[in-house]
Amino acid sequence: MKVRALLTESPAPLAPGDPVETALATLLEHGVAHQPVVDDTGALVGLVSEEQLLEAPDAEAPVRALLGARPVSVRPGAHVFDATRAMVEHDLSVLPVAEPITNVGSSAADSVTETAANGVHAARQHNAASAEAPERYLGVVHRRDLFERFARMLSTQEPGAILALEAEQRDYSLAQLVHLIEQSDVKVLSVASEPADGQGGPRRLTVKLNATDTTRVCHMLEHNGFDIVASFGEQDDEILERVQEFMRYLEV
């Protein structure tokens, strides 16, 4: 999924001449801790934080007095993974989305955006090569929207059990994992992978399944070298079934 799918124009950006107190009121109204600053040409010129505004000595001073280096931004054609990495690295509540302002027409600018392999990295290279080159502000991506998107990507709202397991890096194969699970007539809804203990060590995998009975799946995985750390979701279904049986008994 690309960043443009989560792009929003709310809240509206600040102008360089807006007073600090106005900026603080806007942050409070929209429940964010950062807000882009855009000049009258539509160019992104900064990003102010709640901390900066609260520490400003004069509440009536313009926010331009708080601006520093060009803020990090992401291209609309970048993947949401790139936006997430930038947001986490810089601890942002909103991430500006911008594109280069060129003199060769909008179609060329769109081409640059779409062909960049990494939207955030491309923006940094562009800024490093031409520190004064302006970027046209398009909107922001909210941290909460990224969180909701990842929740959907991981199928957190769908019923089913969750397995937490580990496998050695050299032996780990996603194709093998899915094949073993599907041999038990169970489908994989999502898989998340991360290093269990630094680089080069075992991988920690979190697998969401479309079934609640994982007895056969766990046996199959353990037999093939996967270490089942924990499972979730089965006990809740058992409790629900017992409650339903008790309610049927009361009705009789």
Short mmCIF file of C-alpha atoms in Angstrom, two decimals:
data_model
loop_
_atom_site.label_atom_id
_atom_site.label_comp_id
_atom_site.label_asym_id
_atom_site.label_seq_id
_atom_site.Cartn_x
_atom_site.Cartn_y
_atom_site.Cartn_z
CA MET A 1 0.00 0.00 0.00
CA LYS A 2 1.22 3.47 -0.89
CA VAL A 3 1.24 6.53 1.34
CA ARG A 4 -1.26 8.39 -0.85
CA ALA A 5 -3.99 5.98 0.32
CA LEU A 6 -3.65 7.37 3.87
CA LEU A 7 -3.00 10.99 2.88
CA THR A 8 -5.19 13.61 4.56
CA GLU A 9 -5.25 17.40 4.53
CA SER A 10 -6.45 17.62 8.14
CA PRO A 11 -5.32 19.46 10.13
CA ALA A 12 -4.60 22.36 7.80
CA PRO A 13 -0.93 23.41 7.91
CA LEU A 14 0.29 26.46 9.76
CA ALA A 15 1.58 29.56 8.00
CA PRO A 16 5.02 30.91 8.99
CA GLY A 17 3.39 34.03 10.41
CA ASP A 18 0.87 32.22 12.64
CA PRO A 19 1.42 32.96 16.34
CA VAL A 20 2.55 30.25 18.74
CA GLU A 21 -0.73 30.35 20.69
CA THR A 22 -2.73 29.67 17.51
CA ALA A 23 -0.51 26.71 16.68
CA LEU A 24 -0.96 25.26 20.18
CA ALA A 25 -4.73 25.60 19.93
CA THR A 26 -4.71 23.76 16.60
CA LEU A 27 -2.61 20.91 17.98
CA LEU A 28 -4.97 20.55 20.94
CA GLU A 29 -8.06 20.62 18.71
CA HIS A 30 -6.79 17.82 16.46
CA GLY A 31 -5.03 15.74 19.11
CA VAL A 32 -1.60 15.76 17.46
CA ALA A 33 1.85 16.75 18.69
CA HIS A 34 3.27 18.06 15.40
CA GLN A 35 2.08 20.27 12.57
CA PRO A 36 3.63 21.20 9.21
CA VAL A 37 4.35 24.81 8.29
CA VAL A 38 3.66 25.81 4.68
CA ASP A 39 4.37 29.16 3.02
CA ASP A 40 2.06 31.08 0.68
CA THR A 41 3.49 29.28 -2.38
CA GLY A 42 2.44 25.89 -0.99
CA ALA A 43 5.99 24.82 -0.16
CA LEU A 44 6.77 22.81 2.98
CA VAL A 45 9.10 24.95 5.10
CA GLY A 46 9.02 23.31 8.52
CA LEU A 47 7.43 21.14 11.18
CA VAL A 48 6.76 22.39 14.70
CA SER A 49 6.21 20.22 17.75
CA GLU A 50 4.09 20.72 20.83
CA GLU A 51 7.27 20.76 22.92
CA GLN A 52 8.73 23.61 20.87
CA LEU A 53 5.54 25.62 21.15
CA LEU A 54 5.23 25.13 24.91
CA GLU A 55 8.84 26.20 25.43
CA ALA A 56 8.53 29.31 23.23
CA PRO A 57 9.14 32.45 25.35
CA ASP A 58 6.51 34.53 23.54
CA ALA A 59 3.04 33.11 22.81
CA GLU A 60 2.44 35.80 20.19
CA ALA A 61 5.68 35.20 18.30
CA PRO A 62 5.34 33.73 14.77
CA VAL A 63 6.11 30.04 14.39
CA ARG A 64 8.77 30.86 11.77
CA ALA A 65 11.02 31.75 14.71
CA LEU A 66 10.95 28.08 15.77
CA LEU A 67 11.76 26.53 12.41
CA GLY A 68 15.05 24.73 11.94
CA ALA A 69 16.30 22.33 9.29
CA ARG A 70 14.05 21.03 6.53
CA PRO A 71 11.70 18.47 8.09
CA VAL A 72 11.66 14.84 7.04
CA SER A 73 8.93 14.09 4.52
CA VAL A 74 7.71 11.18 2.47
CA ARG A 75 6.64 10.93 -1.15
CA PRO A 76 3.02 9.98 -1.94
CA GLY A 77 4.26 6.98 -3.93
CA ALA A 78 6.30 5.53 -1.04
CA HIS A 79 5.18 2.38 0.75
CA VAL A 80 3.56 2.66 4.18
CA PHE A 81 6.52 0.69 5.60
CA ASP A 82 8.81 3.61 4.66
CA ALA A 83 6.43 6.10 6.26
CA THR A 84 6.28 4.00 9.43
CA ARG A 85 10.06 3.79 9.69
CA ALA A 86 10.42 7.57 9.30
CA MET A 87 7.67 8.24 11.83
CA VAL A 88 9.23 5.92 14.42
CA GLU A 89 12.79 7.17 13.84
CA HIS A 90 11.75 10.80 14.33
CA ASP A 91 8.99 10.14 16.90
CA LEU A 92 6.32 11.99 14.92
CA SER A 93 2.56 12.05 15.40
CA VAL A 94 2.07 13.20 11.79
CA LEU A 95 4.41 12.81 8.82
CA PRO A 96 4.38 15.44 6.04
CA VAL A 97 3.80 14.19 2.51
CA ALA A 98 5.47 16.29 -0.18
CA GLU A 99 6.90 16.11 -3.67
CA PRO A 100 9.62 18.06 -5.50
CA ILE A 101 8.68 21.31 -7.19
CA THR A 102 10.19 21.20 -10.67
CA ASN A 103 10.11 23.39 -13.74
CA VAL A 104 9.36 20.55 -16.14
CA GLY A 105 5.70 20.02 -15.39
CA SER A 106 3.70 17.93 -12.95
CA SER A 107 3.97 14.73 -15.02
CA ALA A 108 7.74 14.66 -14.60
CA ALA A 109 7.42 15.26 -10.86
CA ASP A 110 4.94 12.39 -10.62
CA SER A 111 7.40 10.16 -12.48
CA VAL A 112 10.15 10.96 -9.99
CA THR A 113 7.80 10.13 -7.13
CA GLU A 114 6.55 6.86 -8.57
CA THR A 115 9.94 5.46 -9.61
CA ALA A 116 11.70 6.13 -6.30
CA ALA A 117 12.47 2.78 -4.68
CA ASN A 118 12.26 4.30 -1.22
CA GLY A 119 10.14 7.43 -0.86
CA VAL A 120 11.68 8.64 2.40
CA HIS A 121 15.27 7.92 1.38
CA ALA A 122 14.68 9.55 -2.00
CA ALA A 123 13.47 12.69 -0.26
CA ARG A 124 16.61 12.80 1.88
CA GLN A 125 18.86 12.37 -1.15
CA HIS A 126 16.97 15.13 -2.94
CA ASN A 127 17.38 17.49 0.00
CA ALA A 128 21.06 16.66 0.40
CA ALA A 129 21.73 17.31 -3.25
CA SER A 130 19.83 20.60 -3.27
CA ALA A 131 19.23 21.92 0.23
CA GLU A 132 17.24 24.91 -1.04
CA ALA A 133 15.03 22.96 -3.46
CA PRO A 134 11.42 23.45 -2.30
CA GLU A 135 8.91 20.65 -1.84
CA ARG A 136 5.22 21.05 -2.59
CA TYR A 137 3.15 20.16 0.47
CA LEU A 138 0.37 17.63 -0.15
CA GLY A 139 -0.85 16.69 3.34
CA VAL A 140 0.06 14.41 6.22
CA VAL A 141 -0.15 10.80 7.33
CA HIS A 142 -1.33 10.31 10.91
CA ARG A 143 0.33 7.82 13.23
CA ARG A 144 -3.07 6.45 14.27
CA ASP A 145 -4.01 5.79 10.63
CA LEU A 146 -0.81 3.81 10.11
CA PHE A 147 -1.56 1.81 13.25
CA GLU A 148 -5.07 1.00 12.03
CA ARG A 149 -3.72 0.00 8.62
CA PHE A 150 -1.20 -2.39 10.14
CA ALA A 151 -3.92 -3.85 12.36
CA ARG A 152 -5.93 -4.64 9.22
CA MET A 153 -2.89 -6.00 7.40
CA LEU A 154 -2.27 -8.39 10.30
CA SER A 155 -5.93 -9.54 10.35
CA THR A 156 -6.28 -8.65 14.03
CA GLN A 157 -10.07 -8.28 13.75
CA GLU A 158 -10.66 -11.68 12.17
CA PRO A 159 -11.42 -14.71 14.36
CA GLY A 160 -8.74 -17.33 14.84
CA ALA A 161 -5.82 -18.43 16.97
CA ILE A 162 -2.41 -16.76 17.19
CA LEU A 163 0.83 -18.73 17.38
CA ALA A 164 4.12 -17.27 18.60
CA LEU A 165 7.07 -19.38 17.50
CA GLU A 166 10.80 -19.24 16.83
CA ALA A 167 13.01 -20.74 14.16
CA GLU A 168 16.71 -20.55 13.42
CA GLN A 169 17.57 -17.94 10.80
CA ARG A 170 19.38 -20.44 8.58
CA ASP A 171 16.46 -22.89 8.69
CA TYR A 172 13.61 -20.41 8.45
CA SER A 173 11.44 -20.73 5.34
CA LEU A 174 8.12 -18.95 5.03
CA ALA A 175 7.08 -21.31 2.24
CA GLN A 176 7.74 -24.32 4.49
CA LEU A 177 5.88 -22.72 7.40
CA VAL A 178 2.75 -22.06 5.33
CA HIS A 179 2.95 -25.51 3.73
CA LEU A 180 3.09 -27.26 7.11
CA ILE A 181 0.15 -25.27 8.45
CA GLU A 182 -1.98 -25.88 5.38
CA GLN A 183 -1.35 -29.61 5.65
CA SER A 184 -3.60 -29.41 8.72
CA ASP A 185 -6.42 -27.81 6.68
CA VAL A 186 -5.74 -24.44 8.30
CA LYS A 187 -5.08 -21.17 6.47
CA VAL A 188 -2.57 -18.48 7.39
CA LEU A 189 -4.19 -15.05 7.65
CA SER A 190 -1.01 -13.11 8.44
CA VAL A 191 2.63 -13.54 9.47
CA ALA A 192 4.86 -11.06 11.29
CA SER A 193 8.60 -11.69 11.57
CA GLU A 194 11.31 -10.07 13.70
CA PRO A 195 14.76 -10.96 15.10
CA ALA A 196 14.36 -12.81 18.39
CA ASP A 197 17.77 -11.87 19.75
CA GLY A 198 19.75 -9.50 17.57
CA GLN A 199 20.96 -9.98 14.02
CA GLY A 200 21.79 -13.47 12.83
CA GLY A 201 19.90 -15.20 15.65
CA PRO A 202 16.56 -17.00 15.55
CA ARG A 203 13.50 -15.37 14.00
CA ARG A 204 10.43 -14.73 16.15
CA LEU A 205 7.25 -15.33 14.15
CA THR A 206 3.69 -14.38 15.01
CA VAL A 207 1.15 -16.26 12.91
CA LYS A 208 -2.59 -15.56 12.73
CA LEU A 209 -4.69 -18.55 11.67
CA ASN A 210 -8.28 -18.94 10.52
CA ALA A 211 -8.91 -21.73 13.07
CA THR A 212 -8.97 -21.96 16.85
CA ASP A 213 -7.96 -25.60 17.27
CA THR A 214 -4.20 -25.57 16.72
CA THR A 215 -3.32 -28.95 18.25
CA ARG A 216 -2.46 -30.59 14.95
CA VAL A 217 -0.72 -27.48 13.62
CA CYS A 218 1.50 -27.17 16.70
CA HIS A 219 2.44 -30.84 16.54
CA MET A 220 3.34 -30.52 12.86
CA LEU A 221 5.46 -27.39 13.39
CA GLU A 222 7.32 -28.74 16.42
CA HIS A 223 8.05 -31.96 14.56
CA ASN A 224 9.71 -29.87 11.82
CA GLY A 225 11.94 -27.79 14.07
CA PHE A 226 9.75 -24.82 14.97
CA ASP A 227 9.70 -23.87 18.65
CA ILE A 228 6.15 -22.97 19.76
CA VAL A 229 6.59 -20.21 22.34
CA ALA A 230 2.91 -19.49 23.01
CA SER A 231 -0.58 -19.75 21.56
CA PHE A 232 -3.55 -17.44 22.03
CA GLY A 233 -7.24 -17.53 21.25
CA GLU A 234 -8.12 -21.15 21.98
CA GLN A 235 -8.99 -20.74 25.65
CA ASP A 236 -11.35 -17.84 24.97
CA ASP A 237 -13.32 -19.95 22.49
CA GLU A 238 -13.52 -22.84 24.96
CA ILE A 239 -14.90 -20.53 27.65
CA LEU A 240 -17.43 -19.07 25.22
CA GLU A 241 -18.58 -22.56 24.23
CA ARG A 242 -19.05 -23.55 27.88
CA VAL A 243 -21.06 -20.39 28.56
CA GLN A 244 -23.28 -21.13 25.57
CA GLU A 245 -23.81 -24.71 26.76
CA PHE A 246 -24.75 -23.43 30.23
CA MET A 247 -27.24 -20.96 28.74
CA ARG A 248 -28.84 -23.74 26.70
CA TYR A 249 -29.11 -25.82 29.88
CA LEU A 250 -30.88 -22.95 31.67
CA GLU A 251 -33.33 -22.58 28.78
CA VAL A 252 -34.25 -26.27 29.10
#
